Amino acid sequence: MNTTLLKWIITIGLLAITSQMVHLETVMQTLLSASAGAIVTAIAIQTLSTFLAAYRWSLIMDSLQFHESYRVYLASYYKGAFFNQALPGSIGGDAVRVLEFGSMGYRKKEAFYGIFIDRIVGLVGLLLLNLGANLYSGALLPSWLFGLINMIALGGIAGFALLIVLHKFSFLSAYRITNLLSELSSRFRQVYRGKKAILTQLTLSVIIHFLSIVALYEIARSVGMDLSIELFFVAVPPVFLLTIVPISLAGWGVRESAMIGIFMLIGASKETILSVSILYGLMLIIASLPGLFIWLSGKKLV
C-alpha cells in the first residue's frame, strides 16, 4: 500500500476515533471563542523557534563543509516546514531540503547526514527538557508514566552519545548496512568534535522546544484553559515525541489522541484539550506559510 495513502487512513481513523470521545459542538464553541491575541503571540513565539532551529541547522551544515549563508538555511528550513505541515504528501520537508542542496551542487548524501544530525540533536534537546521538567515537577504525572518517560529520555540521550563514538569500531565499515552507521557516526564526530559545539547545539535545541511548548501554552490560554505552565513542560514533550513517529500526516490524529490521553490523567476537559491541539496544528500551518512564499517565488533569501 502507498505510504501516503496509509498515512491518510491512519490520520482519518485516529481523528474519527477522537471525535467519538468528545462533544463536537462544545469543541466548535471552544474553537470559536479562542482569543486572537493569544494565538498571534503563539505564532510569534513559534516563528522565533523556527529562526533558532534554522540557525542550529546552519551550524551543523557549516561543520560538514556546506558554505551557505544563514538566510539560505532559513529559507530552506521554512520550505521544509511548509511541506511538512501544509502539504503532507509523498515528499516530506526533509526530502525537499536534501533535493534543494543537491541542486546547489552538494552531495545529497552529505545533505541527508546534516539533516539527520539536525533531527537527532533536536530530539535530544526535547528529551533533556522533558527529563529536567520531570525531575522538577514529576509528581504531576502518575508514577508509571513518570518512570516510562524518564527511561525513554535516558535511553535517547545514551543513543546520542553512542552515535558520536560509534565510528571508532572499525569492524562496522566491513558491511554495507553497518558502514552507513559508521559514516553517520563520523559526521556526528565531525560536528561535535568539541564540548562547545555539543553544549551550544543542545542548549539551542532545549530553547527551541521550550518556545514551542510556550506557544502551545499560549494557545491553551486563548481558550481559557487554566493549568500551570509547569504542567505543560511535563505533559507536552511526550506528545511531541509521539508526533515525530511518521505514521500520520503532520502528526494529525496522533497529537490529538496523545494530548487527550495524557491531559485526561490530570483531569483536563477532553473538549478543551482537543480544541487546543487543533488550534496548535493550525498555528503550525500558519507559521510555515513563509515557506510557501519562498517556494513560489523561487527565492533563497540570499
Tab-separated table of C-alpha atoms in Angstrom:
chain	number	residue	atom	x	y	z
A	1	MET	CA	0.000	0.000	0.000
A	2	ASN	CA	1.203	3.524	-0.810
A	3	THR	CA	2.789	5.132	2.282
A	4	THR	CA	0.943	8.427	1.845
A	5	LEU	CA	-2.392	6.640	1.470
A	6	LEU	CA	-1.667	4.655	4.626
A	7	LYS	CA	-0.931	7.889	6.499
A	8	TRP	CA	-4.226	9.343	5.278
A	9	ILE	CA	-6.075	6.272	6.528
A	10	ILE	CA	-4.361	6.370	9.942
A	11	THR	CA	-4.908	10.124	10.297
A	12	ILE	CA	-8.587	9.992	9.388
A	13	GLY	CA	-9.074	6.908	11.556
A	14	LEU	CA	-7.472	8.473	14.634
A	15	LEU	CA	-9.404	11.719	14.186
A	16	ALA	CA	-12.639	9.766	13.763
A	17	ILE	CA	-11.986	7.806	16.948
A	18	THR	CA	-11.095	11.005	18.800
A	19	SER	CA	-14.267	12.723	17.612
A	20	GLN	CA	-16.311	9.926	19.152
A	21	MET	CA	-14.781	10.671	22.554
A	22	VAL	CA	-15.922	14.299	22.748
A	23	HIS	CA	-18.922	16.563	22.226
A	24	LEU	CA	-18.104	18.154	18.885
A	25	GLU	CA	-20.471	21.078	19.457
A	26	THR	CA	-18.544	22.004	22.602
A	27	VAL	CA	-15.263	21.694	20.708
A	28	MET	CA	-16.545	24.041	17.981
A	29	GLN	CA	-17.712	26.584	20.537
A	30	THR	CA	-14.323	26.461	22.253
A	31	LEU	CA	-12.514	26.948	18.945
A	32	LEU	CA	-14.642	29.966	18.057
A	33	SER	CA	-14.084	31.524	21.484
A	34	ALA	CA	-10.279	31.465	21.200
A	35	SER	CA	-8.507	34.768	21.845
A	36	ALA	CA	-6.946	36.091	18.630
A	37	GLY	CA	-4.294	37.990	20.583
A	38	ALA	CA	-3.008	34.880	22.330
A	39	ILE	CA	-2.877	32.981	19.034
A	40	VAL	CA	-0.887	35.788	17.388
A	41	THR	CA	1.504	35.654	20.336
A	42	ALA	CA	1.840	31.884	19.853
A	43	ILE	CA	2.654	32.364	16.152
A	44	ALA	CA	5.332	34.922	17.041
A	45	ILE	CA	6.887	32.554	19.585
A	46	GLN	CA	6.805	29.677	17.101
A	47	THR	CA	8.450	31.901	14.493
A	48	LEU	CA	11.307	32.639	16.896
A	49	SER	CA	11.633	28.896	17.461
A	50	THR	CA	11.913	28.347	13.703
A	51	PHE	CA	14.614	31.014	13.352
A	52	LEU	CA	16.654	29.348	16.095
A	53	ALA	CA	16.123	25.902	14.570
A	54	ALA	CA	17.410	27.161	11.218
A	55	TYR	CA	20.440	28.656	12.974
A	56	ARG	CA	21.201	25.344	14.699
A	57	TRP	CA	20.957	23.574	11.345
A	58	SER	CA	23.316	26.147	9.785
A	59	LEU	CA	25.925	25.360	12.467
A	60	ILE	CA	25.681	21.654	11.657
A	61	MET	CA	25.954	22.189	7.906
A	62	ASP	CA	28.883	24.574	8.308
A	63	SER	CA	30.726	21.862	10.259
A	64	LEU	CA	30.068	19.486	7.360
A	65	GLN	CA	31.627	21.964	4.898
A	66	PHE	CA	28.419	23.379	3.454
A	67	HIS	CA	29.212	27.020	2.808
A	68	GLU	CA	25.949	28.961	2.603
A	69	SER	CA	24.569	31.991	4.400
A	70	TYR	CA	22.127	31.722	7.291
A	71	ARG	CA	19.397	33.142	5.058
A	72	VAL	CA	19.744	30.202	2.679
A	73	TYR	CA	19.304	27.768	5.561
A	74	LEU	CA	16.359	29.750	6.906
A	75	ALA	CA	14.637	29.762	3.521
A	76	SER	CA	15.222	26.031	3.054
A	77	TYR	CA	14.036	25.307	6.604
A	78	TYR	CA	10.836	27.248	6.001
A	79	LYS	CA	10.182	25.391	2.759
A	80	GLY	CA	10.694	22.103	4.562
A	81	ALA	CA	8.328	23.178	7.335
A	82	PHE	CA	5.677	24.156	4.798
A	83	PHE	CA	5.891	20.804	3.012
A	84	ASN	CA	5.669	19.007	6.359
A	85	GLN	CA	2.758	20.987	7.771
A	86	ALA	CA	0.659	22.188	4.847
A	87	LEU	CA	1.478	19.727	2.039
A	88	PRO	CA	1.765	16.349	3.761
A	89	GLY	CA	2.149	14.194	0.673
A	90	SER	CA	4.647	11.835	-0.896
A	91	ILE	CA	7.578	14.245	-0.458
A	92	GLY	CA	8.424	15.462	3.027
A	93	GLY	CA	10.172	18.581	4.190
A	94	ASP	CA	13.467	16.801	4.830
A	95	ALA	CA	13.461	15.416	1.274
A	96	VAL	CA	12.814	18.942	-0.027
A	97	ARG	CA	15.876	20.185	1.821
A	98	VAL	CA	18.045	17.327	0.548
A	99	LEU	CA	16.953	17.913	-3.057
A	100	GLU	CA	17.467	21.650	-2.757
A	101	PHE	CA	21.048	21.318	-1.570
A	102	GLY	CA	21.636	18.691	-4.216
A	103	SER	CA	20.561	21.253	-6.814
A	104	MET	CA	23.187	23.631	-5.407
A	105	GLY	CA	25.922	21.161	-6.292
A	106	TYR	CA	26.334	19.478	-2.907
A	107	ARG	CA	26.208	15.711	-2.474
A	108	LYS	CA	22.698	14.643	-1.496
A	109	LYS	CA	24.107	12.009	0.831
A	110	GLU	CA	26.017	14.634	2.799
A	111	ALA	CA	22.943	16.880	2.902
A	112	PHE	CA	20.984	13.923	4.284
A	113	TYR	CA	23.584	13.421	7.017
A	114	GLY	CA	23.336	17.072	8.016
A	115	ILE	CA	19.542	16.985	8.191
A	116	PHE	CA	19.566	13.694	10.091
A	117	ILE	CA	22.001	15.093	12.661
A	118	ASP	CA	19.794	18.172	13.000
A	119	ARG	CA	16.808	15.928	13.684
A	120	ILE	CA	18.686	13.861	16.267
A	121	VAL	CA	20.108	16.806	18.210
A	122	GLY	CA	16.624	18.338	18.198
A	123	LEU	CA	15.201	15.119	19.613
A	124	VAL	CA	17.851	15.002	22.329
A	125	GLY	CA	17.042	18.588	23.270
A	126	LEU	CA	13.403	17.579	23.718
A	127	LEU	CA	14.429	14.591	25.859
A	128	LEU	CA	16.653	16.787	28.044
A	129	LEU	CA	13.866	19.312	28.510
A	130	ASN	CA	11.397	16.571	29.395
A	131	LEU	CA	13.835	14.928	31.801
A	132	GLY	CA	14.523	18.220	33.554
A	133	ALA	CA	10.817	19.045	33.806
A	134	ASN	CA	10.060	15.595	35.216
A	135	LEU	CA	12.769	15.882	37.852
A	136	TYR	CA	11.420	19.299	38.830
A	137	SER	CA	7.680	18.538	38.700
A	138	GLY	CA	7.418	14.784	38.204
A	139	ALA	CA	4.703	14.399	40.841
A	140	LEU	CA	2.245	15.927	38.374
A	141	LEU	CA	2.127	12.656	36.419
A	142	PRO	CA	1.255	9.101	37.512
A	143	SER	CA	4.353	7.276	38.736
A	144	TRP	CA	4.270	4.668	35.940
A	145	LEU	CA	4.198	7.357	33.250
A	146	PHE	CA	6.881	9.356	35.046
A	147	GLY	CA	9.174	6.313	35.072
A	148	LEU	CA	8.453	5.390	31.447
A	149	ILE	CA	9.182	8.883	30.143
A	150	ASN	CA	12.428	9.087	32.102
A	151	MET	CA	13.576	5.699	30.757
A	152	ILE	CA	12.883	6.822	27.178
A	153	ALA	CA	14.683	10.125	27.763
A	154	LEU	CA	17.776	8.498	29.259
A	155	GLY	CA	17.826	5.872	26.515
A	156	GLY	CA	17.651	8.528	23.802
A	157	ILE	CA	20.445	10.581	25.362
A	158	ALA	CA	22.609	7.454	25.652
A	159	GLY	CA	21.904	6.700	21.981
A	160	PHE	CA	23.098	10.175	21.008
A	161	ALA	CA	26.359	9.649	22.913
A	162	LEU	CA	26.795	6.264	21.221
A	163	LEU	CA	26.380	7.773	17.752
A	164	ILE	CA	29.261	10.153	18.412
A	165	VAL	CA	31.702	7.319	19.246
A	166	LEU	CA	30.370	4.512	17.044
A	167	HIS	CA	32.813	5.282	14.226
A	168	LYS	CA	35.674	4.082	16.430
A	169	PHE	CA	34.538	0.485	15.905
A	170	SER	CA	36.344	-0.250	12.653
A	171	PHE	CA	34.559	-3.554	12.019
A	172	LEU	CA	31.347	-1.628	11.211
A	173	SER	CA	32.822	-0.422	7.927
A	174	ALA	CA	33.144	-4.004	6.694
A	175	TYR	CA	29.446	-4.375	5.876
A	176	ARG	CA	27.226	-2.192	3.738
A	177	ILE	CA	24.458	-1.658	6.293
A	178	THR	CA	26.743	-1.081	9.274
A	179	ASN	CA	29.041	1.088	7.159
A	180	LEU	CA	26.201	3.596	6.900
A	181	LEU	CA	26.172	3.793	10.712
A	182	SER	CA	29.927	4.218	10.737
A	183	GLU	CA	29.762	7.061	8.195
A	184	LEU	CA	26.942	8.708	10.092
A	185	SER	CA	28.891	8.457	13.331
A	186	SER	CA	31.890	10.056	11.608
A	187	ARG	CA	29.719	13.012	10.615
A	188	PHE	CA	28.437	13.278	14.193
A	189	ARG	CA	32.026	13.386	15.398
A	190	GLN	CA	32.867	15.994	12.768
A	191	VAL	CA	30.041	18.215	14.022
A	192	TYR	CA	30.567	17.548	17.739
A	193	ARG	CA	34.334	17.332	17.998
A	194	GLY	CA	34.383	19.717	20.966
A	195	LYS	CA	32.340	20.361	24.094
A	196	LYS	CA	31.435	23.864	22.922
A	197	ALA	CA	29.643	22.584	19.819
A	198	ILE	CA	27.720	19.978	21.819
A	199	LEU	CA	26.703	22.415	24.557
A	200	THR	CA	25.759	25.147	22.085
A	201	GLN	CA	23.542	22.971	19.938
A	202	LEU	CA	21.927	21.088	22.821
A	203	THR	CA	21.179	24.422	24.502
A	204	LEU	CA	19.641	25.707	21.280
A	205	SER	CA	17.579	22.511	20.995
A	206	VAL	CA	16.239	22.886	24.531
A	207	ILE	CA	15.342	26.546	23.906
A	208	ILE	CA	13.640	25.692	20.593
A	209	HIS	CA	11.372	23.126	22.239
A	210	PHE	CA	10.892	25.408	25.243
A	211	LEU	CA	9.492	28.057	22.893
A	212	SER	CA	7.245	25.546	21.111
A	213	ILE	CA	5.747	24.474	24.434
A	214	VAL	CA	5.248	28.105	25.470
A	215	ALA	CA	3.469	28.659	22.127
A	216	LEU	CA	1.156	25.737	22.876
A	217	TYR	CA	0.594	27.111	26.387
A	218	GLU	CA	-0.432	30.459	24.893
A	219	ILE	CA	-2.964	28.648	22.712
A	220	ALA	CA	-4.289	26.865	25.786
A	221	ARG	CA	-4.683	30.250	27.472
A	222	SER	CA	-6.531	31.510	24.393
A	223	VAL	CA	-9.399	29.109	25.136
A	224	GLY	CA	-9.355	29.737	28.887
A	225	MET	CA	-7.505	26.590	29.928
A	226	ASP	CA	-6.348	27.182	33.487
A	227	LEU	CA	-3.372	24.883	34.040
A	228	SER	CA	0.138	25.763	35.212
A	229	ILE	CA	2.886	26.137	32.651
A	230	GLU	CA	4.958	23.619	34.647
A	231	LEU	CA	2.355	21.014	33.772
A	232	PHE	CA	2.818	21.717	30.065
A	233	PHE	CA	6.572	21.183	30.293
A	234	VAL	CA	5.905	17.767	31.834
A	235	ALA	CA	2.966	16.663	29.678
A	236	VAL	CA	3.700	18.108	26.224
A	237	PRO	CA	7.155	16.628	25.391
A	238	PRO	CA	5.767	13.043	25.313
A	239	VAL	CA	3.152	14.294	22.837
A	240	PHE	CA	5.858	15.840	20.663
A	241	LEU	CA	7.803	12.569	20.817
A	242	LEU	CA	4.811	10.605	19.563
A	243	THR	CA	4.160	13.022	16.699
A	244	ILE	CA	7.731	12.508	15.497
A	245	VAL	CA	6.796	8.913	14.591
A	246	PRO	CA	5.858	9.252	10.878
A	247	ILE	CA	2.607	7.300	10.883
A	248	SER	CA	0.180	10.148	10.202
A	249	LEU	CA	0.016	13.379	8.199
A	250	ALA	CA	1.970	16.119	10.000
A	251	GLY	CA	1.172	14.419	13.316
A	252	TRP	CA	-2.585	14.992	12.970
A	253	GLY	CA	-4.581	12.381	14.834
A	254	VAL	CA	-1.574	11.202	16.826
A	255	ARG	CA	-1.192	14.609	18.505
A	256	GLU	CA	-4.891	14.864	19.336
A	257	SER	CA	-5.102	11.327	20.725
A	258	ALA	CA	-1.913	11.722	22.764
A	259	MET	CA	-2.907	15.091	24.220
A	260	ILE	CA	-6.318	13.839	25.256
A	261	GLY	CA	-4.810	10.689	26.778
A	262	ILE	CA	-2.109	12.489	28.777
A	263	PHE	CA	-4.064	15.562	29.864
A	264	MET	CA	-7.053	13.455	30.923
A	265	LEU	CA	-4.753	11.866	33.505
A	266	ILE	CA	-4.571	15.244	35.222
A	267	GLY	CA	-8.286	15.968	34.952
A	268	ALA	CA	-8.412	18.284	31.936
A	269	SER	CA	-11.522	18.532	29.759
A	270	LYS	CA	-11.357	16.374	26.617
A	271	GLU	CA	-13.125	19.021	24.568
A	272	THR	CA	-10.768	21.771	25.663
A	273	ILE	CA	-7.660	19.668	25.048
A	274	LEU	CA	-8.863	18.670	21.585
A	275	SER	CA	-9.529	22.331	20.788
A	276	VAL	CA	-6.009	23.271	21.915
A	277	SER	CA	-4.484	20.514	19.792
A	278	ILE	CA	-6.445	21.550	16.691
A	279	LEU	CA	-5.514	25.206	17.157
A	280	TYR	CA	-1.870	24.268	17.643
A	281	GLY	CA	-1.886	22.267	14.409
A	282	LEU	CA	-3.469	25.159	12.529
A	283	MET	CA	-0.970	27.556	14.105
A	284	LEU	CA	1.916	25.414	12.811
A	285	ILE	CA	0.470	25.621	9.298
A	286	ILE	CA	0.135	29.406	9.533
A	287	ALA	CA	3.655	29.745	10.942
A	288	SER	CA	5.020	27.723	7.995
A	289	LEU	CA	3.373	29.910	5.318
A	290	PRO	CA	6.538	31.954	4.647
A	291	GLY	CA	7.817	28.692	3.168
A	292	LEU	CA	5.027	28.858	0.578
A	293	PHE	CA	6.050	32.368	-0.438
A	294	ILE	CA	9.727	31.371	-0.705
A	295	TRP	CA	8.846	28.243	-2.678
A	296	LEU	CA	6.567	30.051	-5.139
A	297	SER	CA	8.963	32.946	-5.598
A	298	GLY	CA	11.932	30.642	-6.062
A	299	LYS	CA	13.997	32.824	-3.748
A	300	LYS	CA	16.672	31.607	-1.340
A	301	LEU	CA	16.764	34.831	0.697
A	302	VAL	CA	20.352	35.479	-0.381
